[in-house]
Short mmCIF file of C-alpha atoms in Angstrom, two decimals:
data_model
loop_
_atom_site.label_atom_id
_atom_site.label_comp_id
_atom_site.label_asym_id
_atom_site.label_seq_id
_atom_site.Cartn_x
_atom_site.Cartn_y
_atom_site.Cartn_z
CA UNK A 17 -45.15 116.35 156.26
CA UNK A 18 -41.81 115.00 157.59
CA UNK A 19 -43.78 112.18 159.34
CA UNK A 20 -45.64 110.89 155.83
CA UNK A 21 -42.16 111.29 153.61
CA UNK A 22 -40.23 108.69 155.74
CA UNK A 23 -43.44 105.89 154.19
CA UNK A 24 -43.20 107.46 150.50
CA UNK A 25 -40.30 106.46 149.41
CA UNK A 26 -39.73 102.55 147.11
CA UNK A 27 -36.60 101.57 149.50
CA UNK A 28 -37.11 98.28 151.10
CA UNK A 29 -39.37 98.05 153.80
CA UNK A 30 -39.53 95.94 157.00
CA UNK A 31 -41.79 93.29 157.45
CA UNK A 32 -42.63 90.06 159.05
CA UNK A 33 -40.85 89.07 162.36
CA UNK A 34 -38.17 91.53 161.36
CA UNK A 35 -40.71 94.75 161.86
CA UNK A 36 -42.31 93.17 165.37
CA UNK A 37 -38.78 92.86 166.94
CA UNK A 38 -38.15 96.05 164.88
CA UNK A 39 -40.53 97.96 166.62
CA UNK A 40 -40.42 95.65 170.10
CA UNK A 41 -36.84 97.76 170.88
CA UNK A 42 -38.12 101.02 169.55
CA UNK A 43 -40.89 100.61 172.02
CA UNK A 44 -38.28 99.22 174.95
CA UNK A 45 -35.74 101.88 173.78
CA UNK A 46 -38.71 104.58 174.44
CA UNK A 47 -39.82 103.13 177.39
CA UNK A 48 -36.02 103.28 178.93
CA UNK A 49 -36.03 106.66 177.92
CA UNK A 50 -39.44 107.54 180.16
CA UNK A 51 -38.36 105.41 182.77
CA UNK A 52 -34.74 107.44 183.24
CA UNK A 53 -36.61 110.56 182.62
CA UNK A 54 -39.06 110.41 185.66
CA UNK A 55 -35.88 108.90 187.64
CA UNK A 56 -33.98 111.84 186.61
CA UNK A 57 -36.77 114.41 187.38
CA UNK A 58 -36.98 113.56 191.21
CA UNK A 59 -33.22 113.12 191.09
CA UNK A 60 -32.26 116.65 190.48
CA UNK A 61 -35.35 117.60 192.03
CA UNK A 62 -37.14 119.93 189.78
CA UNK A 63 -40.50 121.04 190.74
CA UNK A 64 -43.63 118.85 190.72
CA UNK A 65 -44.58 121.14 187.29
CA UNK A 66 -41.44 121.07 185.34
CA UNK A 67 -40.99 117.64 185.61
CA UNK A 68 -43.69 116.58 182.60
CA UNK A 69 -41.00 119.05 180.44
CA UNK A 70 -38.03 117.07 181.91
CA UNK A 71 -39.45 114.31 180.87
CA UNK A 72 -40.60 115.18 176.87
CA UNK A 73 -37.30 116.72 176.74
CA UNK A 74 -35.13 113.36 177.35
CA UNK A 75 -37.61 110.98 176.08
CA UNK A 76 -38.21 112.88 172.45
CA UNK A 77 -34.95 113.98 171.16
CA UNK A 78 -34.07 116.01 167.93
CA UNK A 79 -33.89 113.11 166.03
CA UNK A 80 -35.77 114.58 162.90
CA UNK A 81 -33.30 117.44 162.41
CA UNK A 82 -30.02 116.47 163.98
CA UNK A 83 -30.26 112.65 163.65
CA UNK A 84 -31.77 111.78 160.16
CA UNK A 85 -28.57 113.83 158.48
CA UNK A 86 -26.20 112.17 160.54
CA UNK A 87 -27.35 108.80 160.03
CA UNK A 88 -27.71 109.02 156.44
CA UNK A 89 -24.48 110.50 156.10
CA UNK A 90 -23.39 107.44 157.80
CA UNK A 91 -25.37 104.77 156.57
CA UNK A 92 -27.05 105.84 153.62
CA UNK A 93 -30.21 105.06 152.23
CA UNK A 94 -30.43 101.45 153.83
CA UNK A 95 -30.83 102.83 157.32
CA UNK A 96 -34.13 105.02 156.16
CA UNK A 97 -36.10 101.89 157.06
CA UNK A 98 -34.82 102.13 160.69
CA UNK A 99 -35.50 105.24 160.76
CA UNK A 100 -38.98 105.66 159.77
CA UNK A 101 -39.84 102.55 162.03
CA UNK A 102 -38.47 104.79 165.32
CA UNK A 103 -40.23 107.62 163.78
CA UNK A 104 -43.73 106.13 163.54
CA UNK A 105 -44.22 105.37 167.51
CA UNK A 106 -41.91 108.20 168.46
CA UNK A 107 -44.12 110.59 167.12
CA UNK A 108 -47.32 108.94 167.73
CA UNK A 109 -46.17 108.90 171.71
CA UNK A 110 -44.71 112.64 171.05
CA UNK A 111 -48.34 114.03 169.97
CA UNK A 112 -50.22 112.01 172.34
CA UNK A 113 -47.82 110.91 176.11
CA UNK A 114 -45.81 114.27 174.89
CA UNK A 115 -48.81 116.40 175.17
CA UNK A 116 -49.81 114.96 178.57
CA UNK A 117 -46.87 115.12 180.09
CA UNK A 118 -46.20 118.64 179.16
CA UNK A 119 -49.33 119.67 180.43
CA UNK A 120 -48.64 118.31 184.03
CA UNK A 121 -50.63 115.07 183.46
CA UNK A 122 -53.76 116.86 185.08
CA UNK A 123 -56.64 115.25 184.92
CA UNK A 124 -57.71 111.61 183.15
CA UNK A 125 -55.35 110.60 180.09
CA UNK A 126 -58.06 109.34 178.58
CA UNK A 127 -60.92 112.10 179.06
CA UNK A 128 -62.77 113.62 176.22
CA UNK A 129 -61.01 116.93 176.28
CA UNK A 130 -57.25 115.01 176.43
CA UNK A 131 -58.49 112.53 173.22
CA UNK A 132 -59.57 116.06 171.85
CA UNK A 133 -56.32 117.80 172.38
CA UNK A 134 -54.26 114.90 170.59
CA UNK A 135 -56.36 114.50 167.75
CA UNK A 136 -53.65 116.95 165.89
CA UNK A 137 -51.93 116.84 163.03
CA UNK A 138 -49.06 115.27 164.05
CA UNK A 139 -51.26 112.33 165.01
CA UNK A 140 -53.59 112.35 162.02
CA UNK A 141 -49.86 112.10 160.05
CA UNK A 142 -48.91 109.48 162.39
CA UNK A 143 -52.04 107.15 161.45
CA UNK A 144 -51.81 107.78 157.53
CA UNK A 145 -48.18 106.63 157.43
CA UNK A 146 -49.04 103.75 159.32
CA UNK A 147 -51.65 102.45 156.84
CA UNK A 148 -49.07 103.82 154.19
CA UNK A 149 -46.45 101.81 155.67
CA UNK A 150 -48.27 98.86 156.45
CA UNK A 151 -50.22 98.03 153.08
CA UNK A 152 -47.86 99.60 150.73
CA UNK A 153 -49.87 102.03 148.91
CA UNK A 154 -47.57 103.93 146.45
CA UNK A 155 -48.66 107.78 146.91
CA UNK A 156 -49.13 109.34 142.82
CA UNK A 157 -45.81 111.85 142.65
CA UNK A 158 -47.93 114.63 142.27
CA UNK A 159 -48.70 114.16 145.44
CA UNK A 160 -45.66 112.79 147.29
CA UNK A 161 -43.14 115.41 145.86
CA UNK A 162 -44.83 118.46 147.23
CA UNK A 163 -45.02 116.53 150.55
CA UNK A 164 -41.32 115.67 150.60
CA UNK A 165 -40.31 119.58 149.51
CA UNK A 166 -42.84 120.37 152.59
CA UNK A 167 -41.22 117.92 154.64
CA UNK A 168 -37.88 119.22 154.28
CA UNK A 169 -38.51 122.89 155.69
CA UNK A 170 -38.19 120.69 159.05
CA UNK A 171 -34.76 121.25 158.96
CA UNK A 172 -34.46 125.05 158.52
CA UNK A 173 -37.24 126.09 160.05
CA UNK A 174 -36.55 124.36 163.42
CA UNK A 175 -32.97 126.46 163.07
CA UNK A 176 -35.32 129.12 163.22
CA UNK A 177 -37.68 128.18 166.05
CA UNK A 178 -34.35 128.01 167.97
CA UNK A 179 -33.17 131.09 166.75
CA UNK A 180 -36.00 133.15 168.43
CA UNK A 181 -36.11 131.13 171.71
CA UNK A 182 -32.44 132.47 172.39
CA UNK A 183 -33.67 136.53 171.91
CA UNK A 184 -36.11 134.93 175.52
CA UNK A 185 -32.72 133.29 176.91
CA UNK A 186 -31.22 134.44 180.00
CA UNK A 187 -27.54 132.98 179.39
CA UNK A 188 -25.79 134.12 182.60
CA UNK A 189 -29.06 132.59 184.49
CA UNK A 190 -28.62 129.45 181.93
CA UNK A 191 -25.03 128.75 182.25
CA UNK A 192 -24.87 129.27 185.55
CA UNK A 193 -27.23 126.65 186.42
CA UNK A 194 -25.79 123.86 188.42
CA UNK A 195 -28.93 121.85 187.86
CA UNK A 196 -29.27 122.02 184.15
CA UNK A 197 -26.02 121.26 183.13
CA UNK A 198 -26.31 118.29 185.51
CA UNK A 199 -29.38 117.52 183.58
CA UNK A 200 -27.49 118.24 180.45
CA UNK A 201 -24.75 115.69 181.10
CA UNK A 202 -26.99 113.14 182.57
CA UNK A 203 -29.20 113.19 179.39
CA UNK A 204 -26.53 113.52 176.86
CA UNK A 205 -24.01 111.41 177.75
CA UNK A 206 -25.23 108.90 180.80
CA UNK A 207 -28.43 107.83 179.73
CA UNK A 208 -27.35 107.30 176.08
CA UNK A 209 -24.75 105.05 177.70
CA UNK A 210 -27.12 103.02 179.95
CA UNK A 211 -29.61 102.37 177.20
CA UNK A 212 -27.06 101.50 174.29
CA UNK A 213 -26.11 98.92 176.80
CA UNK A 214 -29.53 97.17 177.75
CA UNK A 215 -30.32 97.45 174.11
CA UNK A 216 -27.02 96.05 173.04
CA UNK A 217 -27.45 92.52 173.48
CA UNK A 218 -31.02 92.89 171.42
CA UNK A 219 -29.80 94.61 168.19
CA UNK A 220 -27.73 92.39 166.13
CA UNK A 221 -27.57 94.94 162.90
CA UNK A 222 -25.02 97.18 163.30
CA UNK A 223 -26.84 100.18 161.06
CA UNK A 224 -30.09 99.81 163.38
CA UNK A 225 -27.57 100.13 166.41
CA UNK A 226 -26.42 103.39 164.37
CA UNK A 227 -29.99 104.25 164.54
CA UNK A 228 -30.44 103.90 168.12
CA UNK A 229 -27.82 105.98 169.04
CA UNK A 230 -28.67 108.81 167.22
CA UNK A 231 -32.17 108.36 168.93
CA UNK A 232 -31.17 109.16 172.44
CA UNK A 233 -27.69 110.63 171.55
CA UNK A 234 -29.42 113.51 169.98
CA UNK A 235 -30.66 116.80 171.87
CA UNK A 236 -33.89 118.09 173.02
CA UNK A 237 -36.44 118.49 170.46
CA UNK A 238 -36.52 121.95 169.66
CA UNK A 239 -40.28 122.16 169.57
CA UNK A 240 -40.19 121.69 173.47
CA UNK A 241 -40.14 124.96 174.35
CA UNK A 242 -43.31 125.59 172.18
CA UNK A 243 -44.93 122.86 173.41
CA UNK A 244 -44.35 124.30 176.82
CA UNK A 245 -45.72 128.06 175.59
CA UNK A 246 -48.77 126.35 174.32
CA UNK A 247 -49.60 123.71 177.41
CA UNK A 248 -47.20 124.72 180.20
CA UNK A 249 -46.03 127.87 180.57
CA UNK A 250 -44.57 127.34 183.64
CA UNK A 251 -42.05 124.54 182.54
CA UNK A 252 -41.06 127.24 179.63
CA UNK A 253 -37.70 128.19 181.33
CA UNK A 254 -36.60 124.95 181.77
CA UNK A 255 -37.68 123.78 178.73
CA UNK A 256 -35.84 126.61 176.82
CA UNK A 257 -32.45 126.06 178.67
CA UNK A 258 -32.68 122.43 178.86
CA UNK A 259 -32.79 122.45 174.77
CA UNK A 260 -30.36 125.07 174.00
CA UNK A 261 -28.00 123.82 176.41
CA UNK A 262 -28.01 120.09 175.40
CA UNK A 263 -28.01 121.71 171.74
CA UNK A 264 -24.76 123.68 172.08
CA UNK A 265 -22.55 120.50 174.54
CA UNK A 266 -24.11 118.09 171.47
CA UNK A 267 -21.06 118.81 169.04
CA UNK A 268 -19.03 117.00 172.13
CA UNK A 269 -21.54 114.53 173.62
CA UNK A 270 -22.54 112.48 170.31
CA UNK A 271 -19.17 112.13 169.50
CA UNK A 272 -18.78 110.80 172.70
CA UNK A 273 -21.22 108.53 173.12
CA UNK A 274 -19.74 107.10 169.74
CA UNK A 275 -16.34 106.53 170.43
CA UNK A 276 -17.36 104.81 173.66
CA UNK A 277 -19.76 102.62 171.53
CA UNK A 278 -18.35 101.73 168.40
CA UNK A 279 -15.64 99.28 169.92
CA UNK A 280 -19.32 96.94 170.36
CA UNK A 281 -19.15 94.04 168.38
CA UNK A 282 -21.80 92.58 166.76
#
Protein backbone atom coordinates (compact mmCIF):
# COMPACT_ATOMS: atom_id res chain seq x y z
CA UNK A 1 0.00 0.00 0.00
CA UNK A 2 2.91 2.37 0.83
CA UNK A 3 4.45 1.49 -2.59
CA UNK A 4 1.05 2.57 -4.74
CA UNK A 5 0.43 5.96 -2.43
CA UNK A 6 3.82 7.54 -3.43
CA UNK A 7 2.00 7.44 -7.57
CA UNK A 8 -1.55 8.68 -6.18
CA UNK A 9 -1.02 11.79 -5.34
CA UNK A 10 -1.61 15.28 -8.22
CA UNK A 11 2.02 16.78 -7.19
CA UNK A 12 4.16 17.24 -10.16
CA UNK A 13 5.64 14.40 -11.63
CA UNK A 14 8.97 13.72 -13.42
CA UNK A 15 9.23 13.21 -16.88
CA UNK A 16 11.23 13.40 -19.99
CA UNK A 17 15.10 13.49 -19.75
CA UNK A 18 14.60 14.67 -16.20
CA UNK A 19 13.04 11.02 -15.04
CA UNK A 20 15.90 8.91 -17.22
CA UNK A 21 18.77 10.77 -15.42
CA UNK A 22 16.31 10.68 -12.47
CA UNK A 23 16.28 7.17 -12.27
CA UNK A 24 20.01 6.64 -14.06
CA UNK A 25 21.52 7.74 -10.27
CA UNK A 26 18.89 5.88 -8.35
CA UNK A 27 20.01 2.88 -10.27
CA UNK A 28 24.02 3.94 -9.87
CA UNK A 29 23.25 5.01 -6.24
CA UNK A 30 21.82 1.25 -5.75
CA UNK A 31 24.35 -0.31 -7.55
CA UNK A 32 27.18 1.53 -5.23
CA UNK A 33 25.30 0.36 -2.47
CA UNK A 34 25.59 -3.62 -3.70
CA UNK A 35 28.91 -3.11 -4.80
CA UNK A 36 30.19 -1.79 -1.05
CA UNK A 37 27.97 -4.34 0.41
CA UNK A 38 29.64 -7.54 -1.10
CA UNK A 39 33.10 -5.53 -0.48
CA UNK A 40 32.11 -5.13 3.01
CA UNK A 41 30.88 -8.76 3.51
CA UNK A 42 34.35 -10.42 2.72
CA UNK A 43 35.91 -7.48 4.53
CA UNK A 44 34.73 -8.24 7.96
CA UNK A 45 34.53 -11.68 6.97
CA UNK A 46 31.17 -12.97 7.82
CA UNK A 47 30.30 -16.38 6.80
CA UNK A 48 29.66 -17.50 3.20
CA UNK A 49 25.63 -17.58 4.49
CA UNK A 50 25.24 -14.34 6.23
CA UNK A 51 26.67 -12.46 3.69
CA UNK A 52 23.28 -12.34 1.25
CA UNK A 53 21.78 -10.56 4.80
CA UNK A 54 24.85 -8.22 4.90
CA UNK A 55 24.19 -7.34 1.83
CA UNK A 56 20.01 -6.57 1.84
CA UNK A 57 20.78 -4.92 5.00
CA UNK A 58 23.19 -2.04 3.51
CA UNK A 59 21.78 -1.97 0.12
CA UNK A 60 17.84 -1.51 1.30
CA UNK A 61 17.73 0.90 4.07
CA UNK A 62 14.69 2.14 6.20
CA UNK A 63 13.99 4.66 3.93
CA UNK A 64 10.07 4.18 4.02
CA UNK A 65 9.82 4.76 7.78
CA UNK A 66 12.80 6.77 8.89
CA UNK A 67 13.54 8.66 5.63
CA UNK A 68 10.17 9.78 4.02
CA UNK A 69 9.41 11.87 7.52
CA UNK A 70 12.65 13.34 7.56
CA UNK A 71 12.74 14.45 4.13
CA UNK A 72 9.43 15.89 4.08
CA UNK A 73 10.01 17.62 7.15
CA UNK A 74 12.83 19.05 5.29
CA UNK A 75 11.75 19.59 1.96
CA UNK A 76 8.20 19.36 1.84
CA UNK A 77 5.94 18.20 -0.63
CA UNK A 78 8.30 19.03 -3.70
CA UNK A 79 10.75 16.31 -2.77
CA UNK A 80 7.76 13.47 -2.90
CA UNK A 81 8.66 13.17 -6.58
CA UNK A 82 12.24 12.14 -5.62
CA UNK A 83 11.10 10.08 -3.47
CA UNK A 84 8.71 7.90 -5.14
CA UNK A 85 11.23 7.70 -8.16
CA UNK A 86 13.97 5.90 -5.52
CA UNK A 87 11.09 4.03 -4.23
CA UNK A 88 9.90 2.41 -7.47
CA UNK A 89 13.35 0.43 -8.33
CA UNK A 90 14.27 0.19 -4.69
CA UNK A 91 11.51 -1.88 -4.02
CA UNK A 92 11.22 -3.64 -7.20
CA UNK A 93 15.14 -4.80 -6.55
CA UNK A 94 14.06 -5.29 -2.66
CA UNK A 95 11.23 -8.01 -3.63
CA UNK A 96 13.12 -9.53 -6.34
CA UNK A 97 17.68 -9.18 -5.82
CA UNK A 98 16.44 -8.81 -1.93
CA UNK A 99 14.84 -12.13 -1.91
CA UNK A 100 17.79 -13.84 -3.64
CA UNK A 101 20.26 -12.60 -1.80
CA UNK A 102 18.68 -13.40 1.45
CA UNK A 103 18.20 -16.76 0.50
CA UNK A 104 22.00 -17.42 -0.19
CA UNK A 105 21.65 -16.94 -3.99
CA UNK A 106 21.25 -20.85 -4.31
CA UNK A 107 20.42 -22.01 -7.29
CA UNK A 108 19.53 -20.08 -10.90
CA UNK A 109 18.14 -16.36 -10.39
CA UNK A 110 16.11 -16.90 -12.99
CA UNK A 111 14.54 -20.54 -12.38
CA UNK A 112 10.88 -21.16 -12.24
CA UNK A 113 10.67 -21.59 -8.51
CA UNK A 114 12.90 -18.06 -7.91
CA UNK A 115 10.36 -16.08 -10.68
CA UNK A 116 7.69 -17.91 -8.43
CA UNK A 117 8.96 -16.74 -5.13
CA UNK A 118 9.11 -12.94 -6.33
CA UNK A 119 5.91 -12.80 -7.88
CA UNK A 120 4.68 -11.16 -4.33
CA UNK A 121 2.95 -8.45 -3.46
CA UNK A 122 5.46 -6.15 -3.07
CA UNK A 123 6.26 -6.74 -6.74
CA UNK A 124 2.73 -6.89 -8.09
CA UNK A 125 2.62 -3.14 -6.16
CA UNK A 126 5.80 -2.34 -7.73
CA UNK A 127 4.41 -2.94 -11.44
CA UNK A 128 0.92 -1.11 -10.83
CA UNK A 129 2.66 2.09 -9.68
CA UNK A 130 4.79 1.95 -12.51
CA UNK A 131 1.97 1.99 -15.09
CA UNK A 132 0.33 4.47 -12.51
CA UNK A 133 3.27 6.58 -12.63
CA UNK A 134 4.07 6.36 -16.08
CA UNK A 135 0.62 7.09 -17.92
CA UNK A 136 -0.92 9.17 -15.29
CA UNK A 137 -4.03 7.45 -14.48
CA UNK A 138 -5.78 9.38 -11.61
CA UNK A 139 -6.97 6.47 -9.10
CA UNK A 140 -11.15 7.42 -8.13
CA UNK A 141 -10.70 8.62 -4.16
CA UNK A 142 -12.71 5.92 -3.12
CA UNK A 143 -10.14 4.02 -3.92
CA UNK A 144 -6.90 5.92 -3.28
CA UNK A 145 -7.89 7.13 0.30
CA UNK A 146 -8.30 3.73 1.84
CA UNK A 147 -4.93 2.88 0.17
CA UNK A 148 -3.13 5.90 1.61
CA UNK A 149 -4.82 5.23 5.37
CA UNK A 150 -3.42 1.49 4.58
CA UNK A 151 -0.27 2.82 3.53
CA UNK A 152 0.40 4.72 6.52
CA UNK A 153 0.27 1.75 9.17
CA UNK A 154 3.96 1.38 7.58
CA UNK A 155 5.12 3.58 10.02
CA UNK A 156 3.73 2.12 13.29
CA UNK A 157 3.61 -1.13 12.55
CA UNK A 158 7.31 -1.47 11.56
CA UNK A 159 7.85 0.20 15.34
CA UNK A 160 6.23 -2.86 16.16
CA UNK A 161 7.99 -5.50 14.05
CA UNK A 162 11.07 -4.02 15.85
CA UNK A 163 9.57 -4.09 19.04
CA UNK A 164 9.26 -7.96 19.10
CA UNK A 165 12.65 -8.69 17.42
CA UNK A 166 14.34 -7.10 20.63
CA UNK A 167 12.22 -9.74 23.24
CA UNK A 168 14.82 -12.49 20.55
CA UNK A 169 17.88 -9.97 21.18
CA UNK A 170 20.82 -11.03 23.01
CA UNK A 171 22.23 -7.41 23.93
CA UNK A 172 25.38 -8.34 25.90
CA UNK A 173 26.13 -10.85 22.78
CA UNK A 174 25.03 -7.69 20.45
CA UNK A 175 26.97 -4.97 21.95
CA UNK A 176 29.73 -6.78 22.49
CA UNK A 177 30.31 -7.58 19.00
CA UNK A 178 33.44 -6.19 17.56
CA UNK A 179 32.27 -7.14 14.11
CA UNK A 180 28.88 -5.59 14.02
CA UNK A 181 29.56 -2.40 15.27
CA UNK A 182 32.37 -2.34 12.69
CA UNK A 183 29.68 -3.15 10.27
CA UNK A 184 27.53 -0.60 11.93
CA UNK A 185 29.96 2.28 11.43
CA UNK A 186 31.08 1.21 8.07
CA UNK A 187 27.42 1.22 6.81
CA UNK A 188 26.21 4.22 8.60
CA UNK A 189 28.64 6.61 8.34
CA UNK A 190 31.52 5.45 5.61
CA UNK A 191 29.61 4.25 2.88
CA UNK A 192 27.05 7.12 3.04
CA UNK A 193 30.18 9.26 2.72
CA UNK A 194 31.76 7.45 -0.29
CA UNK A 195 28.56 7.39 -2.28
CA UNK A 196 27.34 11.10 -1.55
CA UNK A 197 30.66 11.78 -3.08
CA UNK A 198 30.60 9.75 -6.48
CA UNK A 199 27.06 10.89 -6.73
CA UNK A 200 27.89 14.45 -5.98
CA UNK A 201 29.14 15.67 -9.11
CA UNK A 202 25.79 14.00 -10.89
CA UNK A 203 22.99 15.64 -8.80
CA UNK A 204 22.72 19.24 -9.43
CA UNK A 205 19.23 19.72 -7.29
CA UNK A 206 19.96 20.21 -3.98
CA UNK A 207 16.39 18.56 -2.60
CA UNK A 208 17.18 15.27 -4.76
CA UNK A 209 20.73 15.38 -3.02
CA UNK A 210 18.48 15.61 0.29
CA UNK A 211 16.91 12.56 -1.07
CA UNK A 212 19.92 10.62 -1.58
CA UNK A 213 21.17 10.98 1.63
CA UNK A 214 18.41 9.89 3.44
CA UNK A 215 18.60 6.78 1.07
CA UNK A 216 21.80 5.32 2.33
CA UNK A 217 22.01 7.50 5.53
CA UNK A 218 19.10 5.64 6.87
CA UNK A 219 19.26 2.19 8.86
CA UNK A 220 18.55 -1.32 8.06
CA UNK A 221 15.18 -2.03 6.89
CA UNK A 222 13.43 -3.40 9.66
CA UNK A 223 11.76 -6.13 7.66
CA UNK A 224 15.31 -7.79 7.36
CA UNK A 225 15.13 -9.82 10.07
CA UNK A 226 11.77 -11.28 8.74
CA UNK A 227 12.98 -11.70 5.58
CA UNK A 228 15.73 -13.72 7.12
CA UNK A 229 13.00 -15.93 9.40
CA UNK A 230 11.17 -16.60 6.22
CA UNK A 231 14.28 -17.43 3.62
CA UNK A 232 17.37 -17.65 5.85
CA UNK A 233 17.23 -18.56 9.10
CA UNK A 234 20.64 -18.80 9.53
CA UNK A 235 21.55 -15.08 8.69
CA UNK A 236 18.64 -14.26 11.45
CA UNK A 237 21.19 -13.20 14.18
CA UNK A 238 22.98 -11.04 12.17
CA UNK A 239 20.26 -9.69 10.56
CA UNK A 240 18.52 -8.84 13.91
CA UNK A 241 21.66 -7.09 15.44
CA UNK A 242 22.80 -5.55 12.34
CA UNK A 243 19.22 -3.58 12.26
CA UNK A 244 18.77 -2.77 15.80
CA UNK A 245 22.18 -1.69 16.16
CA UNK A 246 22.41 0.66 13.10
CA UNK A 247 18.77 1.69 14.40
CA UNK A 248 19.80 2.85 17.88
CA UNK A 249 23.77 4.75 16.58
CA UNK A 250 21.19 6.39 13.68
CA UNK A 251 20.12 9.41 16.02
CA UNK A 252 24.15 10.19 15.73
CA UNK A 253 25.15 8.89 12.27
CA UNK A 254 22.49 10.86 10.01
CA UNK A 255 23.27 13.83 11.66
CA UNK A 256 26.58 13.15 10.82
CA UNK A 257 26.63 12.34 7.56
CA UNK A 258 24.73 15.79 7.21
CA UNK A 259 26.87 18.13 8.72
CA UNK A 260 29.76 16.64 6.76
CA UNK A 261 27.59 17.10 3.56
CA UNK A 262 25.73 20.12 3.62
CA UNK A 263 28.87 22.48 3.20
CA UNK A 264 28.45 20.81 -0.83
CA UNK A 265 27.66 23.36 -3.12
CA UNK A 266 25.61 23.03 -5.85
Amino acid sequence: AIILTGVLGNEPRISGAELGKTFLIVLSTLACLIALSLILGRVLQFKKEERGAVTVMTTFTNISMMGIPMVYALYGKEAMIYITAFLLPYNLLFFSLGYYWMSGGSGSFFSFGTIKKILNPGIISCILALVIYLTGIQIPRLLAEPIRMLGGMTAPLSMLLIGSFLADMNWKQCLSNRKIWLYSLSKMIIIPLIILIIMKPFVSNPIFFGVLLAAVATPAGAGTPLLAQLLNPKAYDVSLEGATLTTLIAIVTMPTVQILTQHISF
